[in-house]
mmCIF file of N, CA, C and O in Angstrom:
data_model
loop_
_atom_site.group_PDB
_atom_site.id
_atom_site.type_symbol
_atom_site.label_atom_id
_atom_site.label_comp_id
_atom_site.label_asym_id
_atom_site.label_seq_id
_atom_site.Cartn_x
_atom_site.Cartn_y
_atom_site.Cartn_z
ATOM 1 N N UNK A 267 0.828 -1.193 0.000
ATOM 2 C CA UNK A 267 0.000 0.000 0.000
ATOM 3 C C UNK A 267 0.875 1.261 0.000
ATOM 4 O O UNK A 267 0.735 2.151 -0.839
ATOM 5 N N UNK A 268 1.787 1.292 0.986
ATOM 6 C CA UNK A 268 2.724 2.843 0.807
ATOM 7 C C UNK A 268 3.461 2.388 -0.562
ATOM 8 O O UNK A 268 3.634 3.369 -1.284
ATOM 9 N N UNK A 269 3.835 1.455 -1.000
ATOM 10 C CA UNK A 269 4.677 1.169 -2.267
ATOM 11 C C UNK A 269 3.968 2.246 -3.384
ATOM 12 O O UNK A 269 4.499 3.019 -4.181
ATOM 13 N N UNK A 270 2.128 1.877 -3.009
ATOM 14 C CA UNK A 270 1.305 2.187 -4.375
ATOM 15 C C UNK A 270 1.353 4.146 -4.307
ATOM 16 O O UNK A 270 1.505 4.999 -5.181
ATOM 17 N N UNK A 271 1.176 4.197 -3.088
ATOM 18 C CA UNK A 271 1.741 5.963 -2.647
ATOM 19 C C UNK A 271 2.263 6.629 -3.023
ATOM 20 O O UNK A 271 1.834 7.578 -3.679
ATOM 21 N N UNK A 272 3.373 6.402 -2.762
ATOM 22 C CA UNK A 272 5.025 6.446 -3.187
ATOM 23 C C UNK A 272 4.919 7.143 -4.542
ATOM 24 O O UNK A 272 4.835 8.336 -4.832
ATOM 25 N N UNK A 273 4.957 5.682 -5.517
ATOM 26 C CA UNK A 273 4.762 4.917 -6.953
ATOM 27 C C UNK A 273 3.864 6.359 -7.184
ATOM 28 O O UNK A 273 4.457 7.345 -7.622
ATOM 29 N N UNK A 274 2.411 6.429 -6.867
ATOM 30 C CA UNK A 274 1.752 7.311 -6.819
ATOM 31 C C UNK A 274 2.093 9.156 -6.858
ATOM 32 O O UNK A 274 1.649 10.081 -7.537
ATOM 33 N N UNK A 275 2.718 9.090 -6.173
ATOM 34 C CA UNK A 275 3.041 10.464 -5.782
ATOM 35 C C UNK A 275 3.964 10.881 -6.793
ATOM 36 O O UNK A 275 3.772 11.815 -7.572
ATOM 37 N N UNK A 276 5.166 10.006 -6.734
ATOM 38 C CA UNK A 276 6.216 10.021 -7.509
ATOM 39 C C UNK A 276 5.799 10.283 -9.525
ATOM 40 O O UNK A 276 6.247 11.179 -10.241
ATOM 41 N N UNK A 277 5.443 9.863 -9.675
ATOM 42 C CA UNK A 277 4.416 9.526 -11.017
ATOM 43 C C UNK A 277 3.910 11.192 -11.646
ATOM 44 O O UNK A 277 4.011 11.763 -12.732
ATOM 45 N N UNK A 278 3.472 11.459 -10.614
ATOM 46 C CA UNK A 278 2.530 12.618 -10.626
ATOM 47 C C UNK A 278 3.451 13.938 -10.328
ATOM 48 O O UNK A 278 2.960 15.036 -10.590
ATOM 49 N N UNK A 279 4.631 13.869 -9.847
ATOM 50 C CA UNK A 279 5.647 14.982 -9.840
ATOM 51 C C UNK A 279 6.059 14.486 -11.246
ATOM 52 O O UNK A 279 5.602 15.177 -12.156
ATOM 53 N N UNK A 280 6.712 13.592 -11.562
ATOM 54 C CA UNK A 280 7.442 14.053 -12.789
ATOM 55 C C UNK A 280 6.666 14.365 -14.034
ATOM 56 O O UNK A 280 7.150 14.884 -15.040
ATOM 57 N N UNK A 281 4.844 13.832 -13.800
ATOM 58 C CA UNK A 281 4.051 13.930 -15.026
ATOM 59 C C UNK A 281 3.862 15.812 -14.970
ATOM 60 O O UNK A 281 3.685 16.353 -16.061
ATOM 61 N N UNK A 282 3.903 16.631 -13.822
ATOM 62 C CA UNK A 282 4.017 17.761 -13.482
ATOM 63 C C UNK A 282 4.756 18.230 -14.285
ATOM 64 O O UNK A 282 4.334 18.964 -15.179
ATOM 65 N N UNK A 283 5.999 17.922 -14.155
ATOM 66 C CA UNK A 283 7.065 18.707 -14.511
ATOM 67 C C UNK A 283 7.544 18.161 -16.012
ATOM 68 O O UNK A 283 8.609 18.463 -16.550
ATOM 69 N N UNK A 284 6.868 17.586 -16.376
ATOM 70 C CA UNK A 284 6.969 16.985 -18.098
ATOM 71 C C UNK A 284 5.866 17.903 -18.526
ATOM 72 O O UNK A 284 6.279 18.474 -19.535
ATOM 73 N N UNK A 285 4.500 18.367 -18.197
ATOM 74 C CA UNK A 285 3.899 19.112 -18.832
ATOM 75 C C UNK A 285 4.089 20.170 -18.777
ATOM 76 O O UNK A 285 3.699 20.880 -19.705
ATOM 77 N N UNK A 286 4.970 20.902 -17.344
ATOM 78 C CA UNK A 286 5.513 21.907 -17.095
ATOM 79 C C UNK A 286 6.477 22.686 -17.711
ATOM 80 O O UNK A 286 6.623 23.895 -17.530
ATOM 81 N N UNK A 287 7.120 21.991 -18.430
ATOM 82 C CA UNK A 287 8.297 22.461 -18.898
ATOM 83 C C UNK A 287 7.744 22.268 -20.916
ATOM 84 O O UNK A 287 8.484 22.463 -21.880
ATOM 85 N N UNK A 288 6.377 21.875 -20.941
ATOM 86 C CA UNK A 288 6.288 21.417 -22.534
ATOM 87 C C UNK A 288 6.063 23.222 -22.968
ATOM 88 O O UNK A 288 5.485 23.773 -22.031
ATOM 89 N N UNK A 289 6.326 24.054 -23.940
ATOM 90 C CA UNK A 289 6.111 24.751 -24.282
ATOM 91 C C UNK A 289 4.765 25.096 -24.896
ATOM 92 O O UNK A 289 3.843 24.362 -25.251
ATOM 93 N N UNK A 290 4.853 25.906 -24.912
ATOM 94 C CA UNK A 290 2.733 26.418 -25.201
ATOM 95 C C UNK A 290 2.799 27.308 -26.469
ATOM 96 O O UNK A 290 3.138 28.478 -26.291
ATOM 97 N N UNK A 291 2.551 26.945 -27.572
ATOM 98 C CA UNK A 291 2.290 27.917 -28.981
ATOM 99 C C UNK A 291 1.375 29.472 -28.191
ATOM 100 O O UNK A 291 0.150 29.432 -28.078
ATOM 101 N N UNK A 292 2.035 30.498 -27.805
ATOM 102 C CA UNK A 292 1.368 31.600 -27.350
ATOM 103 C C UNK A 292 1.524 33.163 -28.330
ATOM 104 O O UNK A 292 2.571 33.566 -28.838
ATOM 105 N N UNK A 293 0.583 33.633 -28.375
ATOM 106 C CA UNK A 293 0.387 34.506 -29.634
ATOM 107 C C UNK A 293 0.903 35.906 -28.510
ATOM 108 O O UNK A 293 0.306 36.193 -27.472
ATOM 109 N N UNK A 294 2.247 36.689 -29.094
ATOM 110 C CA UNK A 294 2.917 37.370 -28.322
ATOM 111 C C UNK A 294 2.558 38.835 -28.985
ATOM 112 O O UNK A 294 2.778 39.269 -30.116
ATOM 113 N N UNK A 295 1.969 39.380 -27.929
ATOM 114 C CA UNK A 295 1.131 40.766 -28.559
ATOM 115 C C UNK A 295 2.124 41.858 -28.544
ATOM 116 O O UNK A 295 3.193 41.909 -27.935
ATOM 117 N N UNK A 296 1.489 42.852 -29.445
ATOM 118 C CA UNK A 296 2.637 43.724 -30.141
ATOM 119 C C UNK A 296 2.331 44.720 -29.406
ATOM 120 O O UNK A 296 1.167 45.112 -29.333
ATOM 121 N N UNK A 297 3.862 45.593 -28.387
ATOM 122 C CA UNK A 297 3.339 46.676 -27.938
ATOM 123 C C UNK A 297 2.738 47.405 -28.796
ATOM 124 O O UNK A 297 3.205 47.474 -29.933
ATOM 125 N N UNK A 298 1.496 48.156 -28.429
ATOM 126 C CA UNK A 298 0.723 49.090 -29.055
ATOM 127 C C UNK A 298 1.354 51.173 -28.366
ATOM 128 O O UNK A 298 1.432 51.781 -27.299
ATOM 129 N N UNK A 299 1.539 51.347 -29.371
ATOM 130 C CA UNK A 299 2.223 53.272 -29.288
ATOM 131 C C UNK A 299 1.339 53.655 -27.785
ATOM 132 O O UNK A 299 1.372 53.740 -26.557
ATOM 133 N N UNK A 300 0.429 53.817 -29.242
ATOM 134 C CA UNK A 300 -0.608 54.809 -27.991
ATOM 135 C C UNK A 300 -0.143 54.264 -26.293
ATOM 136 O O UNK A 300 0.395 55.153 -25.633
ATOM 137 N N UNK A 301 -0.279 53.201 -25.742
ATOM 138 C CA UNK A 301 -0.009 53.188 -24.475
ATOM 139 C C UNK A 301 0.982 53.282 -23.769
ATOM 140 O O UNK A 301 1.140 53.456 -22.561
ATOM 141 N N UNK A 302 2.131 53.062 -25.214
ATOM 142 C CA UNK A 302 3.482 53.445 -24.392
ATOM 143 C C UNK A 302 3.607 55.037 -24.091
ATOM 144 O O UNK A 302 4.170 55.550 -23.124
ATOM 145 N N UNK A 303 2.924 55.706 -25.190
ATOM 146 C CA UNK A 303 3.182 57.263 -24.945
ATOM 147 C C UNK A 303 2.387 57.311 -23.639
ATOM 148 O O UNK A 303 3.092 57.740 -22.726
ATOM 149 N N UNK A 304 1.199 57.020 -23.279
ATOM 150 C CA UNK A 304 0.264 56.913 -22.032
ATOM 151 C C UNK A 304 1.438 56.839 -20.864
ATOM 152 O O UNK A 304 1.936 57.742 -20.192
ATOM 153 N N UNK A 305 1.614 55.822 -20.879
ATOM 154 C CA UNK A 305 2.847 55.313 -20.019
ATOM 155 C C UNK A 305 4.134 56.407 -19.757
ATOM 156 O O UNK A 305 4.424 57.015 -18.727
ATOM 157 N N UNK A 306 4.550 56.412 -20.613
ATOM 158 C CA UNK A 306 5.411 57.903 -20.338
ATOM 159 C C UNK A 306 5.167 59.135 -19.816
ATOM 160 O O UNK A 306 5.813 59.743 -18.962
ATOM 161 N N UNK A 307 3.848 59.562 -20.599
ATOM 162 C CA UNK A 307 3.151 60.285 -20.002
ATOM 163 C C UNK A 307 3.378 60.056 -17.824
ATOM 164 O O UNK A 307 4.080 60.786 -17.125
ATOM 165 N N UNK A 308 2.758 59.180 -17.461
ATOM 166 C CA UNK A 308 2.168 58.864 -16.540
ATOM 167 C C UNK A 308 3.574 59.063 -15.306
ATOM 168 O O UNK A 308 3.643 59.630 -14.216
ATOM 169 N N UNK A 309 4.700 58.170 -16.263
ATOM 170 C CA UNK A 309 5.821 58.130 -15.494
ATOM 171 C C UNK A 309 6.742 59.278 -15.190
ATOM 172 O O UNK A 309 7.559 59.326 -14.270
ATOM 173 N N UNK A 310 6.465 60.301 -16.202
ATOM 174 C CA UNK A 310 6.861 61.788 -16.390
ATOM 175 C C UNK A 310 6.224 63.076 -15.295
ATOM 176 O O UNK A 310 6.624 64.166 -14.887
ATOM 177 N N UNK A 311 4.924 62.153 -15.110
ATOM 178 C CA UNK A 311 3.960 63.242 -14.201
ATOM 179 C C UNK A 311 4.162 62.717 -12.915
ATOM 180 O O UNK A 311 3.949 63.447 -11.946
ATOM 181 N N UNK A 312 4.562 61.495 -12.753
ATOM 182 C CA UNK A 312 5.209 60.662 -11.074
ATOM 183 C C UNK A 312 6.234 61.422 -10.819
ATOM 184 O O UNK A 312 6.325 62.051 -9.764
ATOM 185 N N UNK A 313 7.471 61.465 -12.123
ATOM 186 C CA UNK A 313 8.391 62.033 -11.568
ATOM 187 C C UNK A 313 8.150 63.435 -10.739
ATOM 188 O O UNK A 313 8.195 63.800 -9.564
ATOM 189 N N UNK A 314 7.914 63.917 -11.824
ATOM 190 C CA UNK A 314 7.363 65.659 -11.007
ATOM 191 C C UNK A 314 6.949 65.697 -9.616
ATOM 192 O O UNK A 314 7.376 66.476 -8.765
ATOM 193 N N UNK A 315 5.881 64.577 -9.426
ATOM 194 C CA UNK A 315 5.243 64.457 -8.134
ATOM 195 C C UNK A 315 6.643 64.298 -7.247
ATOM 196 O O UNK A 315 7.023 65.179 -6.477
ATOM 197 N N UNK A 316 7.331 63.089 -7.457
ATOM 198 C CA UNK A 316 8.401 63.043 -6.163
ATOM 199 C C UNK A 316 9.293 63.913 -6.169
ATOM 200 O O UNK A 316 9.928 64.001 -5.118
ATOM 201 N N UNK A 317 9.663 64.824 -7.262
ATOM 202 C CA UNK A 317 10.655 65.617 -7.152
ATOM 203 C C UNK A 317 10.279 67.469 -6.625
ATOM 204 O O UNK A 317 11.036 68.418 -6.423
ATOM 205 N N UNK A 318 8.977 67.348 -6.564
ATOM 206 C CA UNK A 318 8.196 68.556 -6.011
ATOM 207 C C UNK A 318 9.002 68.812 -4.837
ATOM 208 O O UNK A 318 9.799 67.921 -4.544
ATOM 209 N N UNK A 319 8.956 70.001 -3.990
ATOM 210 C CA UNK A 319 9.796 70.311 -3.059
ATOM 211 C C UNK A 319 8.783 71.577 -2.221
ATOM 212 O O UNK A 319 8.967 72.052 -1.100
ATOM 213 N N UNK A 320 8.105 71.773 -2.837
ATOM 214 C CA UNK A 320 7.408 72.301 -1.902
ATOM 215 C C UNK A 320 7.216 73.787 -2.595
ATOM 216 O O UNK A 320 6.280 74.555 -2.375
ATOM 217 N N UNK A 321 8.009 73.942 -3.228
ATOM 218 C CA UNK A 321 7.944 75.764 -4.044
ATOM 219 C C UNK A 321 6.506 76.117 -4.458
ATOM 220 O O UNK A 321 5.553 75.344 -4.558
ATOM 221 N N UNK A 322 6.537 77.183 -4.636
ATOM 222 C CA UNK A 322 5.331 77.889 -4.986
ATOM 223 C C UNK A 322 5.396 77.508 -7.149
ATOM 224 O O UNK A 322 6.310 77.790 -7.923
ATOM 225 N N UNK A 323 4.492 77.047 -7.352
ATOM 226 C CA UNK A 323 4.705 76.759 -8.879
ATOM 227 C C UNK A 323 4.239 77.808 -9.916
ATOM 228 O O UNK A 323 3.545 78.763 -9.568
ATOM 229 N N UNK A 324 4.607 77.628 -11.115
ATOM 230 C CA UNK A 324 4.542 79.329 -11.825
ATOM 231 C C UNK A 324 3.543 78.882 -13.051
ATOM 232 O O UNK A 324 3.168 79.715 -13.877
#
């Protein structure tokens, strides 16, 4: 009975890691502009935020 366990368990890790490692045909999407400019945008207006200091702005 622990033999069939074992046997069992054992079986089922390597069937894991045989499907785990099989590669997957995945359709790899194309950055799109518009959101990178978004993105810049966004990361440009963060900066400002942390680099604010407190001044009166013009």
């Amino acid at each position: 009975m622990i033999f069939l366990i074992i046997f069992t368990v054992v079986t089922a890790f390597f069937l894991g890691f045989i499907f785990g490692t099989k590669k997957v045909n995945q359709k790899k999407a194309k950055p799109k502009t518009k959101q990178n400019e978004n993105l810049q945008t966004i990361e440009k207006e963060y900066q400002n935020f942390l680099n604010y200091d407190g001044s009166v702005q013009q």
